[in-house]
């Protein structure tokens, strides 16, 4: 029974850690900074727990005390599910991302991790009746704990997170740890039984809350790659109702008018229409990053000769686009669930237009798509007369302009012309906003016939000048861009 307890503690720890990334994502993103903080804090907590557990075990080597420690870990796990939202809302925007990620991880996850870290050395002490076999006993228990961690990792990553929400997973894990506390001390049954019943009641109540929120238009979904929020909003100024998708802090990744699902709701998506100016006779378009499929839907409705291929890594995002953003099958639409770099390596028929919409959160920049090698693959997938349009979040000047200037310089190494547009306000150089890069071989010299396109061209920015070395697959410190913001 004791070995089963240690196995469940190891599994619970890894479930908590992996679920923690989903809990932090809507508030802090999923960058390397967040993962480093999460792993580092939990490892430090385990070290503290191992020291503390070993000390208590020498003083009071009693199964009942181990059972209480594991039961406290169960309650600490449930407390994460009960408090995570208001704690993260209180902490958000109170400091830099590095310090904020560390503090949030300590407050939310350190108590449970410390208590779970106490269990293995405590169990070793309880089993240590013969010093001649102490090494074998310790090795066996730590192997059982490690195997539990492996099972918990695959269980969380492959089954629980895609199947259940983060809060539900925490309550399920709390119930599992309450069961482990009974295994540590089978003579005590009431406290674990009551705890399990309470955690399952919380699970039921939160599931009912999710159903109620869904009926009111709010959806919180864990997909294989993201935690996604979908809700109903109202456009400022016009008052039109919108359905919005959020996968990270600060900003919306997609939006759709409820009264016109095809019309472009977000300003930056309207700037993708600039491909009409750069490549008016386009027949094949590649869109990297589907989201709510705003522009693919618009393109299929307005350009009858255009074939659109969309590469979206997360199939869960595509399913949400189908269920909530009006995406339907179309004979001129092909959807590929694959990483953009992987797809680009296999392109055998180049495109007239490539739209890159994967940089819609500065908290989770896919570093492998900002390198010179990625830009070369984009060029290889483009026809000689084609154009690439890239959406990113930055400012033209100032501390938050690093991504823009580096990326523009990288494209300039591979393309004869690179134009940049500030979507919100080109006269505000330090305003953090959506920006659009246009790159190709031959820049148009004529004026567009469409007044809307002509107005967009007025948002063009001058070349910032300066020397900005490109990122490479070997060295792409995009995390430093977060510090700038």
Short mmCIF file of C-alpha atoms in Angstrom, two decimals:
data_model
loop_
_atom_site.label_atom_id
_atom_site.label_comp_id
_atom_site.label_asym_id
_atom_site.label_seq_id
_atom_site.Cartn_x
_atom_site.Cartn_y
_atom_site.Cartn_z
CA UNK A 1 0.00 0.00 0.00
CA UNK A 2 2.81 2.39 0.80
CA UNK A 3 4.33 1.87 -2.62
CA UNK A 4 0.96 2.66 -4.23
CA UNK A 5 0.83 5.87 -2.18
CA UNK A 6 4.25 6.96 -3.45
CA UNK A 7 3.28 6.03 -7.02
CA UNK A 8 0.17 8.23 -6.85
CA UNK A 9 2.14 11.10 -5.29
CA UNK A 10 4.63 10.99 -8.15
CA UNK A 11 1.82 10.93 -10.71
CA UNK A 12 -0.04 13.75 -8.98
CA UNK A 13 3.02 15.97 -8.95
CA UNK A 14 3.51 15.79 -12.73
CA UNK A 15 -0.19 16.24 -13.41
CA UNK A 16 -0.11 19.41 -11.31
CA UNK A 17 3.00 20.69 -13.10
CA UNK A 18 1.68 20.14 -16.62
CA UNK A 19 -1.75 21.49 -15.73
CA UNK A 20 0.01 24.50 -14.21
CA UNK A 21 1.17 25.58 -17.65
CA UNK A 22 -2.47 25.76 -18.78
CA UNK A 23 -3.49 27.66 -15.65
CA UNK A 24 -0.81 30.30 -16.18
CA UNK A 25 -1.24 30.62 -19.96
CA UNK A 26 -4.21 33.04 -20.16
CA UNK A 27 -2.49 35.42 -17.75
CA UNK A 28 1.25 34.96 -18.41
CA UNK A 29 1.49 33.13 -21.73
CA UNK A 30 3.42 29.96 -22.51
CA UNK A 31 6.88 31.34 -23.13
CA UNK A 32 10.17 29.84 -22.02
CA UNK A 33 10.09 32.26 -19.08
CA UNK A 34 6.87 30.71 -17.75
CA UNK A 35 8.05 27.13 -18.24
CA UNK A 36 11.41 27.89 -16.62
CA UNK A 37 9.69 29.45 -13.60
CA UNK A 38 7.25 26.57 -13.28
CA UNK A 39 9.91 23.85 -13.48
CA UNK A 40 12.42 25.73 -11.33
CA UNK A 41 9.99 26.55 -8.53
CA UNK A 42 8.60 23.02 -8.41
CA UNK A 43 12.10 21.51 -8.33
CA UNK A 44 13.04 23.88 -5.50
CA UNK A 45 9.84 22.95 -3.66
CA UNK A 46 10.61 19.26 -4.04
CA UNK A 47 14.09 19.82 -2.62
CA UNK A 48 12.65 21.65 0.38
CA UNK A 49 10.04 18.94 0.81
CA UNK A 50 12.61 16.15 0.66
CA UNK A 51 14.74 17.82 3.35
CA UNK A 52 11.73 18.56 5.55
CA UNK A 53 10.17 15.13 5.05
CA UNK A 54 13.37 13.33 5.92
CA UNK A 55 13.77 15.38 9.08
CA UNK A 56 10.18 14.74 10.24
CA UNK A 57 10.47 11.05 9.44
CA UNK A 58 13.49 10.67 11.71
CA UNK A 59 11.64 12.39 14.55
CA UNK A 60 8.20 10.82 14.08
CA UNK A 61 8.35 7.73 11.83
CA UNK A 62 4.61 7.14 11.89
CA UNK A 63 2.36 6.19 8.94
CA UNK A 64 -0.36 8.46 10.29
CA UNK A 65 1.88 11.52 9.89
CA UNK A 66 2.67 10.57 6.29
CA UNK A 67 -1.03 10.15 5.62
CA UNK A 68 -1.70 13.62 6.99
CA UNK A 69 1.06 15.12 4.83
CA UNK A 70 -0.35 13.55 1.66
CA UNK A 71 -3.88 14.61 2.62
CA UNK A 72 -2.65 18.17 3.08
CA UNK A 73 -1.14 17.92 -0.40
CA UNK A 74 -4.57 16.91 -1.69
CA UNK A 75 -6.17 19.97 -0.11
CA UNK A 76 -3.37 22.20 -1.40
CA UNK A 77 -4.07 20.86 -4.89
CA UNK A 78 -7.79 21.57 -4.58
CA UNK A 79 -6.93 25.06 -3.31
CA UNK A 80 -5.17 25.77 -6.62
CA UNK A 81 -8.42 25.09 -8.47
CA UNK A 82 -10.41 27.28 -6.08
CA UNK A 83 -8.06 30.27 -6.01
CA UNK A 84 -6.14 30.32 -9.31
CA UNK A 85 -8.25 32.87 -11.15
CA UNK A 86 -8.44 35.57 -8.50
CA UNK A 87 -4.77 35.12 -7.52
CA UNK A 88 -3.57 35.47 -11.12
CA UNK A 89 -5.89 38.41 -11.77
CA UNK A 90 -4.51 40.13 -8.67
CA UNK A 91 -0.90 39.48 -9.69
CA UNK A 92 -1.25 40.26 -13.41
CA UNK A 93 0.53 43.45 -14.52
CA UNK A 94 2.12 43.98 -11.09
CA UNK A 95 5.68 43.46 -12.35
CA UNK A 96 7.91 42.07 -15.05
CA UNK A 97 7.13 38.67 -16.51
CA UNK A 98 10.14 36.95 -14.89
CA UNK A 99 9.30 38.02 -11.35
CA UNK A 100 5.56 37.65 -11.92
CA UNK A 101 5.91 34.08 -13.21
CA UNK A 102 8.07 33.09 -10.24
CA UNK A 103 5.74 34.67 -7.66
CA UNK A 104 2.61 33.20 -9.24
CA UNK A 105 4.17 29.74 -9.38
CA UNK A 106 5.30 29.93 -5.74
CA UNK A 107 1.90 31.08 -4.48
CA UNK A 108 -0.11 28.54 -6.47
CA UNK A 109 2.04 25.43 -6.77
CA UNK A 110 4.81 25.48 -4.15
CA UNK A 111 2.62 24.32 -1.18
CA UNK A 112 1.44 21.15 -2.94
CA UNK A 113 4.91 20.47 -4.39
CA UNK A 114 6.62 20.81 -1.00
CA UNK A 115 4.15 18.42 0.63
CA UNK A 116 4.46 15.88 -2.18
CA UNK A 117 8.24 16.16 -1.99
CA UNK A 118 8.07 15.09 1.65
CA UNK A 119 6.47 11.74 0.85
CA UNK A 120 9.35 9.68 -0.69
CA UNK A 121 11.96 10.22 2.07
CA UNK A 122 9.26 9.69 4.69
CA UNK A 123 8.29 6.40 3.04
CA UNK A 124 11.95 5.31 2.94
CA UNK A 125 12.20 5.85 6.68
CA UNK A 126 9.05 3.83 7.35
CA UNK A 127 10.38 0.92 5.29
CA UNK A 128 13.91 1.06 6.69
CA UNK A 129 13.97 -1.88 9.09
CA UNK A 130 17.25 -3.36 7.90
CA UNK A 131 20.15 -0.99 7.27
CA UNK A 132 21.95 -3.57 5.17
CA UNK A 133 19.24 -3.18 2.55
CA UNK A 134 18.69 0.55 2.95
CA UNK A 135 19.98 1.40 -0.49
CA UNK A 136 17.72 -1.17 -2.12
CA UNK A 137 14.68 0.13 -0.21
CA UNK A 138 15.39 3.76 -1.07
CA UNK A 139 16.08 2.93 -4.70
CA UNK A 140 12.88 0.94 -5.03
CA UNK A 141 10.69 3.67 -3.53
CA UNK A 142 12.25 6.44 -5.61
CA UNK A 143 11.90 4.26 -8.73
CA UNK A 144 8.19 3.80 -7.92
CA UNK A 145 7.86 7.57 -7.48
CA UNK A 146 9.62 8.20 -10.80
CA UNK A 147 7.44 5.65 -12.59
CA UNK A 148 4.40 7.40 -11.14
CA UNK A 149 5.72 10.70 -12.46
CA UNK A 150 6.16 9.18 -15.92
CA UNK A 151 2.61 7.80 -15.89
CA UNK A 152 1.29 11.15 -14.64
CA UNK A 153 3.13 12.99 -17.41
CA UNK A 154 1.63 10.91 -20.20
CA UNK A 155 -1.76 10.77 -18.49
CA UNK A 156 -1.89 14.57 -18.24
CA UNK A 157 -0.42 15.36 -21.65
CA UNK A 158 -2.19 12.73 -23.74
CA UNK A 159 -5.51 12.22 -21.94
CA UNK A 160 -6.50 14.56 -19.13
CA UNK A 161 -5.60 17.98 -20.57
CA UNK A 162 -7.19 17.36 -24.00
CA UNK A 163 -10.24 15.76 -22.33
CA UNK A 164 -10.94 17.82 -19.20
CA UNK A 165 -10.52 21.43 -18.12
CA UNK A 166 -7.72 22.57 -15.85
CA UNK A 167 -9.94 22.99 -12.79
CA UNK A 168 -11.51 19.57 -13.23
CA UNK A 169 -8.06 17.99 -13.49
CA UNK A 170 -6.99 19.60 -10.23
CA UNK A 171 -10.02 18.27 -8.34
CA UNK A 172 -9.54 14.79 -9.85
CA UNK A 173 -5.89 14.90 -8.77
CA UNK A 174 -6.88 16.07 -5.28
CA UNK A 175 -9.23 13.10 -4.95
CA UNK A 176 -6.46 10.79 -6.15
CA UNK A 177 -4.07 12.18 -3.53
CA UNK A 178 -6.71 11.79 -0.82
CA UNK A 179 -6.88 8.13 -1.81
CA UNK A 180 -3.08 7.98 -1.58
CA UNK A 181 -3.25 9.37 1.95
CA UNK A 182 -5.48 6.44 2.95
CA UNK A 183 -2.95 4.05 1.38
CA UNK A 184 -0.24 5.58 3.57
CA UNK A 185 -2.31 4.86 6.69
CA UNK A 186 -5.19 2.45 5.99
CA UNK A 187 -6.41 2.67 9.59
CA UNK A 188 -7.60 6.25 9.03
CA UNK A 189 -10.56 6.20 6.67
CA UNK A 190 -12.91 9.03 7.59
CA UNK A 191 -10.76 12.03 6.64
CA UNK A 192 -9.71 10.65 3.22
CA UNK A 193 -13.28 9.53 2.46
CA UNK A 194 -14.76 12.90 3.38
CA UNK A 195 -12.05 14.68 1.38
CA UNK A 196 -12.67 12.54 -1.70
CA UNK A 197 -16.41 13.20 -1.48
CA UNK A 198 -15.80 16.93 -1.12
CA UNK A 199 -13.40 17.10 -4.07
CA UNK A 200 -15.83 15.18 -6.27
CA UNK A 201 -18.59 17.55 -5.21
CA UNK A 202 -16.41 20.49 -6.22
CA UNK A 203 -15.77 18.76 -9.54
CA UNK A 204 -19.51 18.40 -10.11
CA UNK A 205 -20.24 22.02 -9.13
CA UNK A 206 -17.53 23.41 -11.40
CA UNK A 207 -18.75 21.26 -14.28
CA UNK A 208 -22.22 22.70 -13.75
CA UNK A 209 -20.70 26.18 -13.73
CA UNK A 210 -18.98 25.43 -17.05
CA UNK A 211 -22.31 24.35 -18.54
CA UNK A 212 -23.97 27.53 -17.28
CA UNK A 213 -21.17 29.68 -18.70
CA UNK A 214 -21.42 27.86 -22.03
CA UNK A 215 -25.12 28.65 -22.17
CA UNK A 216 -24.25 32.32 -21.66
CA UNK A 217 -21.64 32.24 -24.44
CA UNK A 218 -18.41 31.71 -22.47
CA UNK A 219 -16.26 28.66 -23.22
CA UNK A 220 -13.02 27.64 -21.50
CA UNK A 221 -11.36 24.81 -23.43
CA UNK A 222 -8.08 22.96 -23.14
CA UNK A 223 -6.85 21.81 -26.54
CA UNK A 224 -3.76 19.71 -27.29
CA UNK A 225 -1.64 22.89 -27.53
CA UNK A 226 -3.53 25.75 -25.86
CA UNK A 227 -5.97 26.87 -23.26
CA UNK A 228 -8.60 28.76 -25.24
CA UNK A 229 -11.27 31.19 -24.05
CA UNK A 230 -14.22 31.95 -26.33
CA UNK A 231 -16.77 34.55 -25.27
CA UNK A 232 -19.25 37.12 -26.54
CA UNK A 233 -18.13 40.74 -26.59
CA UNK A 234 -19.23 44.07 -27.96
CA UNK A 235 -17.22 46.20 -30.36
CA UNK A 236 -16.27 49.55 -28.94
CA UNK A 237 -17.88 52.39 -30.86
CA UNK A 238 -20.34 50.45 -33.02
CA UNK A 239 -21.74 48.30 -30.24
CA UNK A 240 -21.91 45.27 -32.54
CA UNK A 241 -21.85 41.90 -30.84
CA UNK A 242 -18.75 39.82 -31.46
CA UNK A 243 -17.48 36.36 -30.64
CA UNK A 244 -13.87 36.50 -29.54
CA UNK A 245 -11.07 33.97 -29.08
CA UNK A 246 -8.21 34.42 -26.60
CA UNK A 247 -5.26 32.08 -26.19
CA UNK A 248 -2.97 34.33 -24.16
CA UNK A 249 -2.75 37.56 -22.19
CA UNK A 250 -3.20 41.00 -23.71
CA UNK A 251 -5.28 41.01 -26.82
CA UNK A 252 -7.63 38.88 -28.86
CA UNK A 253 -6.40 36.28 -31.28
CA UNK A 254 -9.61 36.21 -33.33
CA UNK A 255 -12.99 37.90 -33.45
CA UNK A 256 -16.14 37.55 -35.52
CA UNK A 257 -19.24 39.73 -35.89
CA UNK A 258 -22.27 37.72 -34.86
CA UNK A 259 -24.43 39.50 -37.45
CA UNK A 260 -21.91 38.90 -40.27
CA UNK A 261 -19.48 35.98 -39.67
CA UNK A 262 -17.52 36.69 -42.87
CA UNK A 263 -16.80 40.40 -42.31
CA UNK A 264 -13.37 41.14 -40.83
CA UNK A 265 -13.81 42.27 -37.24
CA UNK A 266 -10.22 42.93 -36.13
CA UNK A 267 -8.37 45.83 -37.79
CA UNK A 268 -5.17 43.88 -38.46
CA UNK A 269 -7.05 41.24 -40.44
CA UNK A 270 -8.34 43.97 -42.76
CA UNK A 271 -4.75 44.88 -43.57
CA UNK A 272 -4.26 41.40 -45.01
CA UNK A 273 -6.27 42.76 -47.92
CA UNK A 274 -3.07 44.49 -48.98
CA UNK A 275 -2.21 41.34 -50.89
CA UNK A 276 -4.64 42.71 -53.51
CA UNK A 277 -2.22 45.59 -54.02
CA UNK A 278 0.96 43.53 -54.07
CA UNK A 279 -0.37 40.47 -55.89
CA UNK A 280 -3.75 41.32 -57.50
CA UNK A 281 -3.90 38.18 -59.64
CA UNK A 282 -3.18 35.72 -56.87
CA UNK A 283 -4.56 32.22 -57.29
CA UNK A 284 -2.94 30.31 -54.42
CA UNK A 285 -2.74 31.55 -50.83
CA UNK A 286 -1.08 29.98 -47.81
CA UNK A 287 -2.21 31.08 -44.34
CA UNK A 288 0.05 30.11 -41.43
CA UNK A 289 -2.03 30.20 -38.25
CA UNK A 290 -5.76 29.59 -38.43
CA UNK A 291 -7.19 30.89 -35.15
CA UNK A 292 -10.81 31.74 -35.81
CA UNK A 293 -10.16 31.50 -39.58
CA UNK A 294 -11.26 35.10 -40.07
CA UNK A 295 -9.32 35.92 -43.22
CA UNK A 296 -9.64 32.47 -44.86
CA UNK A 297 -13.44 32.79 -44.58
CA UNK A 298 -13.28 36.31 -46.01
CA UNK A 299 -10.97 35.24 -48.84
CA UNK A 300 -13.17 32.33 -49.87
CA UNK A 301 -16.22 34.62 -49.94
CA UNK A 302 -14.64 37.52 -51.86
CA UNK A 303 -12.05 35.97 -54.21
CA UNK A 304 -13.77 33.24 -56.26
CA UNK A 305 -10.57 32.13 -58.03
CA UNK A 306 -8.43 31.83 -54.90
CA UNK A 307 -7.34 28.48 -53.45
CA UNK A 308 -6.61 28.81 -49.71
CA UNK A 309 -4.42 26.45 -47.70
CA UNK A 310 -4.41 26.98 -43.92
CA UNK A 311 -1.78 25.47 -41.64
CA UNK A 312 -2.96 25.39 -38.03
CA UNK A 313 -0.89 23.42 -35.52
CA UNK A 314 -3.71 22.94 -33.02
CA UNK A 315 -6.64 20.80 -34.21
CA UNK A 316 -8.57 21.93 -31.14
CA UNK A 317 -8.42 25.51 -32.41
CA UNK A 318 -9.83 24.38 -35.76
CA UNK A 319 -12.67 22.53 -34.02
CA UNK A 320 -13.54 25.67 -32.06
CA UNK A 321 -13.50 27.65 -35.30
CA UNK A 322 -15.98 25.16 -36.74
CA UNK A 323 -18.28 25.17 -33.72
CA UNK A 324 -18.16 28.88 -32.80
CA UNK A 325 -16.71 30.93 -35.68
CA UNK A 326 -18.65 29.74 -38.69
CA UNK A 327 -15.89 27.72 -40.34
CA UNK A 328 -17.29 25.18 -42.82
CA UNK A 329 -15.79 22.88 -45.42
CA UNK A 330 -15.19 24.47 -48.81
CA UNK A 331 -13.89 23.01 -52.09
CA UNK A 332 -11.23 25.75 -52.28
CA UNK A 333 -10.10 25.36 -48.66
CA UNK A 334 -7.50 22.90 -47.41
CA UNK A 335 -6.68 22.70 -43.69
CA UNK A 336 -3.45 21.08 -42.50
CA UNK A 337 -2.84 20.35 -38.80
CA UNK A 338 0.93 20.74 -38.71
CA UNK A 339 3.73 22.98 -37.53
CA UNK A 340 4.46 25.78 -40.00
CA UNK A 341 8.17 24.96 -40.40
CA UNK A 342 7.40 21.29 -40.98
CA UNK A 343 4.84 22.19 -43.63
CA UNK A 344 7.13 24.67 -45.38
CA UNK A 345 9.80 22.01 -45.84
CA UNK A 346 7.34 19.95 -47.89
CA UNK A 347 5.91 22.64 -50.19
CA UNK A 348 6.40 21.55 -53.80
CA UNK A 349 4.07 24.04 -55.50
CA UNK A 350 4.85 27.65 -54.50
CA UNK A 351 2.20 30.17 -53.49
CA UNK A 352 1.29 33.61 -54.80
CA UNK A 353 0.61 34.91 -51.28
CA UNK A 354 1.70 33.75 -47.83
CA UNK A 355 -0.01 35.23 -44.77
CA UNK A 356 1.84 34.62 -41.52
CA UNK A 357 -0.41 35.08 -38.49
CA UNK A 358 1.42 33.16 -35.76
CA UNK A 359 2.89 36.11 -33.80
CA UNK A 360 -0.34 37.31 -32.18
CA UNK A 361 1.01 37.15 -28.63
CA UNK A 362 4.38 38.51 -27.53
CA UNK A 363 4.21 36.18 -24.49
CA UNK A 364 4.49 33.05 -26.62
CA UNK A 365 6.53 33.85 -29.73
CA UNK A 366 7.38 30.68 -31.72
CA UNK A 367 11.12 31.28 -31.93
CA UNK A 368 11.67 28.84 -34.81
CA UNK A 369 9.56 31.06 -37.09
CA UNK A 370 11.55 34.29 -36.55
CA UNK A 371 14.92 32.97 -37.72
CA UNK A 372 16.74 33.52 -40.99
CA UNK A 373 16.29 29.82 -41.79
CA UNK A 374 12.51 30.19 -41.44
CA UNK A 375 12.50 33.23 -43.73
CA UNK A 376 14.46 31.27 -46.34
CA UNK A 377 11.87 28.52 -46.20
CA UNK A 378 9.14 31.12 -46.67
CA UNK A 379 10.96 32.48 -49.71
CA UNK A 380 11.31 28.99 -51.16
CA UNK A 381 7.56 28.42 -50.76
CA UNK A 382 6.74 31.68 -52.57
CA UNK A 383 6.55 32.34 -56.29
CA UNK A 384 9.15 34.85 -57.58
CA UNK A 385 6.46 37.51 -58.05
CA UNK A 386 4.63 36.63 -54.82
CA UNK A 387 4.31 38.51 -51.54
CA UNK A 388 4.49 37.58 -47.85
CA UNK A 389 2.41 39.46 -45.26
CA UNK A 390 3.33 39.00 -41.60
CA UNK A 391 1.30 40.18 -38.61
CA UNK A 392 3.16 40.90 -35.37
CA UNK A 393 2.74 42.87 -32.16
CA UNK A 394 5.36 45.53 -31.48
CA UNK A 395 5.95 49.26 -31.71
CA UNK A 396 7.82 51.09 -34.50
CA UNK A 397 10.22 52.67 -32.03
CA UNK A 398 11.13 52.46 -28.38
CA UNK A 399 11.66 49.59 -25.98
CA UNK A 400 9.03 47.31 -27.55
CA UNK A 401 10.31 47.59 -31.12
CA UNK A 402 12.89 44.77 -30.98
CA UNK A 403 10.83 42.08 -32.70
CA UNK A 404 9.77 44.43 -35.48
CA UNK A 405 13.26 45.72 -36.24
CA UNK A 406 14.91 42.32 -36.02
CA UNK A 407 12.29 40.63 -38.16
CA UNK A 408 12.29 43.41 -40.73
CA UNK A 409 16.07 43.22 -41.03
CA UNK A 410 15.86 39.43 -41.36
CA UNK A 411 13.37 39.66 -44.23
CA UNK A 412 15.49 42.36 -45.86
CA UNK A 413 18.35 39.85 -46.13
CA UNK A 414 16.20 37.59 -48.34
CA UNK A 415 13.82 39.96 -50.15
CA UNK A 416 14.54 43.08 -52.26
CA UNK A 417 11.72 45.06 -50.66
CA UNK A 418 10.24 45.02 -47.15
CA UNK A 419 7.42 47.41 -46.27
CA UNK A 420 6.00 47.88 -42.78
CA UNK A 421 2.60 49.19 -41.71
CA UNK A 422 1.38 50.33 -38.29
CA UNK A 423 -2.22 49.16 -38.11
CA UNK A 424 -3.52 51.41 -35.35
CA UNK A 425 -1.56 54.66 -35.68
CA UNK A 426 1.59 55.22 -37.78
CA UNK A 427 2.09 58.63 -36.14
CA UNK A 428 2.56 57.10 -32.69
CA UNK A 429 6.03 55.48 -32.93
CA UNK A 430 6.06 54.16 -29.37
CA UNK A 431 2.54 52.72 -29.42
CA UNK A 432 2.45 48.94 -28.98
CA UNK A 433 0.15 47.75 -31.74
CA UNK A 434 -0.40 45.28 -34.55
CA UNK A 435 2.09 45.78 -37.34
CA UNK A 436 2.20 44.26 -40.81
CA UNK A 437 5.31 43.40 -42.79
CA UNK A 438 5.08 42.99 -46.58
CA UNK A 439 8.04 41.37 -48.35
CA UNK A 440 8.70 40.33 -51.92
CA UNK A 441 10.86 40.77 -54.98
CA UNK A 442 9.21 43.61 -56.94
CA UNK A 443 7.29 46.33 -55.14
CA UNK A 444 4.30 47.83 -56.96
CA UNK A 445 4.60 51.43 -58.11
CA UNK A 446 0.98 52.10 -59.08
CA UNK A 447 -1.72 53.51 -56.83
CA UNK A 448 -4.56 51.15 -55.92
CA UNK A 449 -8.07 51.75 -57.23
CA UNK A 450 -9.69 50.77 -53.94
CA UNK A 451 -9.92 53.71 -51.46
CA UNK A 452 -9.70 51.28 -48.54
CA UNK A 453 -6.37 49.92 -49.80
CA UNK A 454 -5.14 53.44 -50.46
CA UNK A 455 -5.96 54.36 -46.86
CA UNK A 456 -4.01 51.34 -45.61
CA UNK A 457 -0.98 52.34 -47.66
CA UNK A 458 -0.95 55.63 -45.78
CA UNK A 459 -0.01 53.63 -42.67
CA UNK A 460 3.34 52.65 -44.15
CA UNK A 461 6.38 53.32 -41.96
CA UNK A 462 9.82 54.55 -43.01
CA UNK A 463 12.82 52.25 -42.79
CA UNK A 464 14.02 52.41 -39.16
CA UNK A 465 17.67 52.11 -40.18
CA UNK A 466 20.35 50.67 -37.98
CA UNK A 467 21.92 47.23 -37.91
CA UNK A 468 19.88 44.36 -36.49
CA UNK A 469 21.52 40.93 -36.76
CA UNK A 470 19.01 38.20 -37.59
CA UNK A 471 18.04 35.41 -35.27
CA UNK A 472 19.10 31.91 -36.27
CA UNK A 473 17.94 28.41 -35.40
CA UNK A 474 21.07 28.21 -33.25
CA UNK A 475 20.45 31.47 -31.38
CA UNK A 476 17.05 33.12 -31.16
CA UNK A 477 16.62 34.78 -27.73
CA UNK A 478 13.03 35.90 -28.27
CA UNK A 479 12.54 35.76 -24.51
CA UNK A 480 14.55 38.97 -24.26
CA UNK A 481 11.80 40.71 -26.22
CA UNK A 482 9.42 40.02 -23.34
CA UNK A 483 11.75 41.90 -21.01
CA UNK A 484 11.46 44.93 -23.27
CA UNK A 485 7.71 45.00 -22.77
#
